[in-house]
Amino acid sequence: WRVEYWAQYFNVDSSDVVQRAWLAVVPKDSFLDVYNANPDLWGTFWIPTSAVFFIFVTSSLSQSIAEILAGGSREYDFSMLTSAALAVYMYVLAVGAFVYGATKYFGSQPGLLECLSVYGYAMAVWIPAAILCVLPIDWFRWAVVAVGFASSGLFIMRSVNQIVGRSNGKLHKAIIPLLFVAHALLVVVFKLRFFSYSVATVPTSPPQTTPTPTPTPTPTA
């Protein structure tokens, strides 16, 4: 727990973090080859934190736009911030720790920080996705979420497969479906909780009509 030990994991600059985040968003090259050359905690922490912030702000903004277009008023729901933080941090920490424990059990010799970094950097794609999902076009939001799911899922599966490749090969068939299900559940939560809203119309009252008085008949003698 010496400061000198942990300082090595913050020995990166913004260009390093941006490069690694780009590898997570567009997983063409190996993220772990770049990451393991100089492991960091900076991006592993700040990218999920930034994702939480953007998901909360953009979902609140989109809900405000929907309420304004519907002719109503909007109050910020800070429970959405708590929900975003729980969803992102629990996913990164719990699933990352699970990957570490499972791969270590099967002899892959992973690093805990290595596994957490994969899931931390996997949140990078949801920052631009959250911004794009402000647009009040439902099919477009579904398309953005689908692209985010594919991009982050491919990055995770490719990185985990690289870690699993160090073992005797028995782990691959067991762990990949579980990770896919966990990732799909997170994306469903994102879409239904934060990226789903509709513009309601304010019901209009029918025009008021003044009843026409019925003339009183004049009595005849």
mmCIF file of N, CA and C in Angstrom, residues 6 39 58 61 66 70 92 95 101 125 165 197:
data_model
loop_
_atom_site.group_PDB
_atom_site.id
_atom_site.type_symbol
_atom_site.label_atom_id
_atom_site.label_comp_id
_atom_site.label_asym_id
_atom_site.label_seq_id
_atom_site.Cartn_x
_atom_site.Cartn_y
_atom_site.Cartn_z
ATOM 1 N N TRP A 6 1.500 2.472 -6.042
ATOM 2 C CA TRP A 6 0.300 2.845 -6.780
ATOM 3 C C TRP A 6 0.554 3.949 -7.788
ATOM 4 N N PRO A 39 0.337 -0.583 -17.553
ATOM 5 C CA PRO A 39 -1.005 -0.632 -16.942
ATOM 6 C C PRO A 39 -1.349 0.670 -16.230
ATOM 7 N N THR A 58 -27.534 13.242 -19.831
ATOM 8 C CA THR A 58 -28.267 13.159 -21.100
ATOM 9 C C THR A 58 -29.664 12.565 -20.920
ATOM 10 N N LEU A 61 -31.677 15.327 -19.486
ATOM 11 C CA LEU A 61 -31.955 16.323 -20.520
ATOM 12 C C LEU A 61 -33.034 15.848 -21.484
ATOM 13 N N ALA A 66 -38.680 16.064 -23.434
ATOM 14 C CA ALA A 66 -39.972 15.412 -23.635
ATOM 15 C C ALA A 66 -41.075 16.112 -22.850
ATOM 16 N N ALA A 70 -44.247 18.316 -24.323
ATOM 17 C CA ALA A 70 -45.599 17.903 -23.941
ATOM 18 C C ALA A 70 -46.354 19.007 -23.213
ATOM 19 N N VAL A 92 -18.771 -3.273 -13.817
ATOM 20 C CA VAL A 92 -17.312 -3.257 -13.988
ATOM 21 C C VAL A 92 -16.624 -4.067 -12.904
ATOM 22 N N VAL A 95 -18.318 -8.135 -12.609
ATOM 23 C CA VAL A 95 -18.001 -9.002 -13.741
ATOM 24 C C VAL A 95 -16.496 -9.058 -13.963
ATOM 25 N N GLY A 101 -11.351 -14.229 -11.261
ATOM 26 C CA GLY A 101 -11.399 -15.459 -10.483
ATOM 27 C C GLY A 101 -11.531 -16.704 -11.342
ATOM 28 N N VAL A 125 -17.562 3.537 -25.001
ATOM 29 C CA VAL A 125 -18.499 3.711 -26.110
ATOM 30 C C VAL A 125 -19.833 4.294 -25.656
ATOM 31 N N GLY A 165 -7.032 -17.513 -23.579
ATOM 32 C CA GLY A 165 -6.098 -18.250 -24.414
ATOM 33 C C GLY A 165 -4.846 -18.698 -23.700
ATOM 34 N N TYR A 197 -37.682 7.172 -23.720
ATOM 35 C CA TYR A 197 -38.666 8.161 -23.318
ATOM 36 C C TYR A 197 -39.516 8.499 -24.536
#
